Amino acid sequence: MSDTSPVSLLCWDVVGAAAVDGSVLERAFVDAIATQGVVTGTAAYVKAMVQFDRTRGCAPADVIHSLFPEDKIRAQAAILAFERSFPAAIDRFGALPRPGANDALAKLAAAGVKVCLMSCLSRPALSLIMERLAWWHRGDLVLCADDVARGFPWPDLMLTAVLRLGIGDVRDVAAVTAGESGVVAARRAGARQVIGVPSDVHDGRRLRRAGATHLLTDLGELPDLIASAG
């Protein structure tokens, strides 16, 4: 990677694109809705899991609210249960950086690219991941769902990063994400490059349909891709 890059800011969606697979979120989600009687073998459970799959990458609180639109008390109880279940899910499934992620972050910093590590998780949940990864020093800014009015697929997280880090033009921004909602958010924010990281959950075709401009399976190649932005 050259010493300078046409991209000034990279918005990096921590969940999926860097670490933590869908098993962690799914396990915590299943445990949370079970507290409200939505359990395996019921029609409500099937409906809830379909909704979970469709909205992967969105704020868990928003997904849960959508399941109980007429009952805020049940929704809030399920959200609190998710927050309690998440650490146990992390303990079970782990939180490790994807191969090449640490090297990519180091190269981006050396090239002068600012990095915002972001997630639609709550501050406690994201903080737990950051601690497990030892990533607090890896980014210029860390943003979570608690920092904005709307999470993915809205552009609020990325636009907040632009404002807080003093980026002059959204076209100087690139984004890397493993979810459709993150891709949509980046497109809405006006990012120059929207880099999708395919997974078992969201394959390349799904990310392309959402609007990804590039697909990347090896995060070690990310700095060179960012440097090539025209």
Coordinates of C-alpha atoms in Angstrom, one line a residue:
M1 CA 0.0 0.0 0.0
S2 CA 1.3 3.5 -0.9
D3 CA 1.9 6.1 1.8
T4 CA -1.2 8.0 0.8
S5 CA -4.7 6.9 -0.1
P6 CA -7.6 8.6 -2.0
V7 CA -9.8 7.3 0.9
S8 CA -9.6 9.4 4.1
L9 CA -11.9 7.3 6.3
L10 CA -12.7 3.6 6.5
C11 CA -15.9 2.6 8.3
W12 CA -15.4 -0.9 9.5
D13 CA -18.4 -2.9 10.6
V14 CA -16.9 -5.0 13.5
V15 CA -19.5 -7.8 13.6
G16 CA -19.0 -10.2 10.7
A17 CA -16.5 -8.2 8.7
A18 CA -13.9 -8.4 11.3
A19 CA -14.9 -10.8 14.0
V20 CA -17.9 -12.6 15.6
D21 CA -19.9 -14.8 13.4
G22 CA -23.7 -15.1 13.2
S23 CA -23.7 -17.9 15.8
V24 CA -23.0 -15.4 18.6
L25 CA -25.9 -13.0 17.7
E26 CA -28.3 -15.8 16.9
R27 CA -27.7 -17.6 20.2
A28 CA -28.2 -14.4 22.2
F29 CA -31.3 -13.6 20.2
V30 CA -32.8 -17.1 20.7
D31 CA -32.2 -16.9 24.4
A32 CA -33.8 -13.4 24.5
I33 CA -37.0 -14.2 22.8
A34 CA -37.4 -17.4 24.8
T35 CA -37.9 -15.3 27.9
Q36 CA -41.1 -14.1 26.2
G37 CA -42.3 -17.5 25.3
V38 CA -41.1 -17.5 21.7
V39 CA -39.5 -21.0 21.6
T40 CA -38.5 -23.7 19.1
G41 CA -41.5 -25.5 17.7
T42 CA -43.9 -22.5 17.6
A43 CA -45.1 -20.5 14.7
A44 CA -43.9 -17.4 16.5
Y45 CA -40.4 -18.8 16.7
V46 CA -40.3 -19.5 13.0
K47 CA -41.5 -15.9 12.3
A48 CA -39.0 -14.5 14.6
M49 CA -36.1 -16.3 13.0
V50 CA -37.1 -15.3 9.6
Q51 CA -37.1 -11.7 10.8
F52 CA -33.7 -12.2 12.4
D53 CA -32.3 -13.5 9.1
R54 CA -33.7 -10.6 7.1
T55 CA -32.4 -8.0 9.4
R56 CA -28.9 -9.3 10.3
G57 CA -26.6 -6.4 10.9
C58 CA -29.4 -4.2 12.2
A59 CA -29.5 -3.2 15.9
P60 CA -30.8 -6.2 17.9
A61 CA -33.0 -3.8 19.9
D62 CA -34.7 -2.7 16.6
V63 CA -35.2 -6.3 15.5
I64 CA -36.7 -7.2 18.8
H65 CA -39.0 -4.2 18.8
S66 CA -40.3 -5.3 15.4
L67 CA -41.3 -8.6 16.9
F68 CA -43.4 -7.0 19.6
P69 CA -44.7 -3.9 18.0
E70 CA -47.8 -3.6 20.3
D71 CA -46.1 -4.6 23.5
K72 CA -43.2 -2.3 24.5
I73 CA -42.8 -4.0 27.9
R74 CA -42.2 -7.5 26.3
A75 CA -39.8 -5.9 23.8
Q76 CA -37.8 -4.2 26.5
A77 CA -37.7 -7.3 28.6
A78 CA -36.4 -9.3 25.6
I79 CA -33.8 -6.6 24.9
L80 CA -32.5 -6.8 28.4
A81 CA -32.4 -10.6 28.1
F82 CA -30.3 -10.2 24.9
E83 CA -27.8 -8.0 26.7
R84 CA -27.5 -10.6 29.5
S85 CA -27.1 -13.5 27.0
F86 CA -24.6 -11.8 24.7
P87 CA -21.5 -12.2 27.0
A88 CA -22.3 -15.9 27.5
A89 CA -22.6 -16.4 23.7
I90 CA -19.2 -14.7 23.3
D91 CA -17.7 -17.0 25.9
R92 CA -19.2 -20.0 24.0
F93 CA -18.4 -19.1 20.4
G94 CA -15.5 -16.6 20.9
A95 CA -14.5 -13.3 19.3
L96 CA -11.4 -13.5 17.2
P97 CA -10.2 -11.2 14.4
R98 CA -10.6 -12.6 10.9
P99 CA -7.3 -13.5 9.2
G100 CA -5.6 -10.4 7.9
A101 CA -7.7 -8.0 9.9
N102 CA -5.0 -6.8 12.3
D103 CA -2.4 -6.5 9.6
A104 CA -4.9 -4.5 7.4
L105 CA -5.7 -2.1 10.3
A106 CA -2.0 -1.5 10.9
K107 CA -1.3 -0.8 7.2
L108 CA -4.3 1.6 7.0
A109 CA -3.1 3.5 9.9
A110 CA 0.4 3.8 8.4
A111 CA -1.1 5.1 5.2
G112 CA -2.9 7.9 7.1
V113 CA -6.4 6.4 6.6
K114 CA -8.6 7.1 9.6
V115 CA -10.6 4.1 10.8
C116 CA -14.0 4.1 12.6
L117 CA -14.8 0.8 14.1
M118 CA -18.6 0.6 14.4
S119 CA -21.5 -1.7 15.2
C120 CA -25.2 -1.7 15.7
L121 CA -24.7 -3.4 19.0
S122 CA -25.2 -1.6 22.3
R123 CA -22.2 0.0 24.0
P124 CA -21.7 -2.8 26.5
A125 CA -21.9 -5.5 23.9
L126 CA -19.5 -3.8 21.5
S127 CA -17.1 -2.9 24.4
L128 CA -17.0 -6.6 25.2
I129 CA -15.9 -7.5 21.6
M130 CA -13.4 -4.7 21.6
E131 CA -11.8 -5.9 24.8
R132 CA -11.6 -9.5 23.5
L133 CA -10.0 -8.4 20.3
A134 CA -7.7 -5.8 22.1
W135 CA -8.9 -3.3 19.4
W136 CA -9.4 -0.2 21.4
H137 CA -6.2 1.3 20.0
R138 CA -6.9 0.1 16.4
G139 CA -9.4 2.8 15.5
D140 CA -9.6 6.6 15.5
L141 CA -13.2 6.3 16.6
V142 CA -15.6 3.6 17.9
L143 CA -19.3 4.0 17.4
C144 CA -22.2 1.9 18.5
A145 CA -26.0 1.9 18.3
D146 CA -26.2 4.1 21.4
D147 CA -24.4 6.9 19.6
V148 CA -27.0 7.5 16.9
A149 CA -30.8 7.8 16.5
R150 CA -30.9 5.0 13.9
G151 CA -28.6 2.0 13.2
F152 CA -28.2 0.1 9.9
P153 CA -29.6 0.2 7.3
W154 CA -29.7 4.0 7.9
P155 CA -26.5 6.0 7.3
D156 CA -26.4 7.6 10.7
L157 CA -23.3 5.7 12.1
M158 CA -21.2 6.5 9.0
L159 CA -22.3 10.1 8.7
T160 CA -21.5 10.5 12.4
A161 CA -18.0 9.2 11.8
V162 CA -17.6 11.7 9.0
L163 CA -18.6 14.6 11.2
R164 CA -16.6 13.6 14.3
L165 CA -13.4 12.8 12.3
G166 CA -13.6 16.0 10.2
I167 CA -13.9 14.3 6.8
G168 CA -14.7 16.9 4.2
D169 CA -16.4 14.7 1.6
V170 CA -18.4 11.5 1.9
R171 CA -16.8 10.4 -1.4
D172 CA -13.5 10.1 0.6
V173 CA -15.1 7.3 2.7
A174 CA -14.9 3.6 2.2
A175 CA -16.9 1.0 4.2
V176 CA -16.4 -2.7 4.8
T177 CA -19.2 -4.8 6.1
A178 CA -20.5 -8.4 6.0
G179 CA -24.2 -7.6 6.0
E180 CA -26.8 -6.3 3.6
S181 CA -27.9 -3.7 6.1
G182 CA -24.3 -2.4 6.3
V183 CA -24.0 -2.2 2.6
V184 CA -27.3 -0.3 2.3
A185 CA -26.2 2.1 5.0
A186 CA -22.9 2.8 3.2
R187 CA -24.6 3.4 -0.1
R188 CA -27.0 5.8 1.6
A189 CA -24.1 7.6 3.3
G190 CA -22.4 8.1 -0.2
A191 CA -19.3 6.0 0.4
R192 CA -16.9 5.8 -2.5
Q193 CA -16.2 2.1 -1.9
V194 CA -18.7 -0.4 -0.3
I195 CA -16.7 -3.6 0.3
G196 CA -18.7 -6.6 1.1
V197 CA -17.2 -9.5 3.0
P198 CA -19.1 -12.7 2.0
S199 CA -20.0 -15.3 4.7
D200 CA -22.2 -18.3 5.1
V201 CA -24.9 -15.9 6.1
H202 CA -24.6 -13.3 3.4
D203 CA -23.0 -14.6 0.2
G204 CA -21.5 -12.5 -2.5
R205 CA -24.6 -12.4 -4.6
R206 CA -26.7 -11.1 -1.7
L207 CA -24.1 -8.4 -0.9
R208 CA -23.9 -7.4 -4.6
R209 CA -27.7 -7.1 -4.8
A210 CA -27.6 -4.8 -1.8
G211 CA -25.2 -2.5 -3.6
A212 CA -21.6 -3.7 -2.7
T213 CA -19.1 -2.2 -5.1
H214 CA -16.5 -4.8 -4.3
L215 CA -16.3 -8.2 -2.6
L216 CA -13.3 -9.3 -0.5
T217 CA -12.7 -12.7 1.1
D218 CA -9.2 -12.0 2.3
L219 CA -9.0 -8.9 4.6
G220 CA -5.3 -8.8 4.1
E221 CA -6.0 -7.4 0.7
L222 CA -8.1 -4.5 2.1
P223 CA -5.4 -1.9 2.2
D224 CA -4.4 -2.4 -1.5
L225 CA -8.1 -2.2 -2.5
I226 CA -8.6 1.0 -0.5
A227 CA -5.4 2.5 -2.1
S228 CA -6.8 1.7 -5.6
A229 CA -10.0 3.8 -5.1
G230 CA -10.3 6.1 -8.0

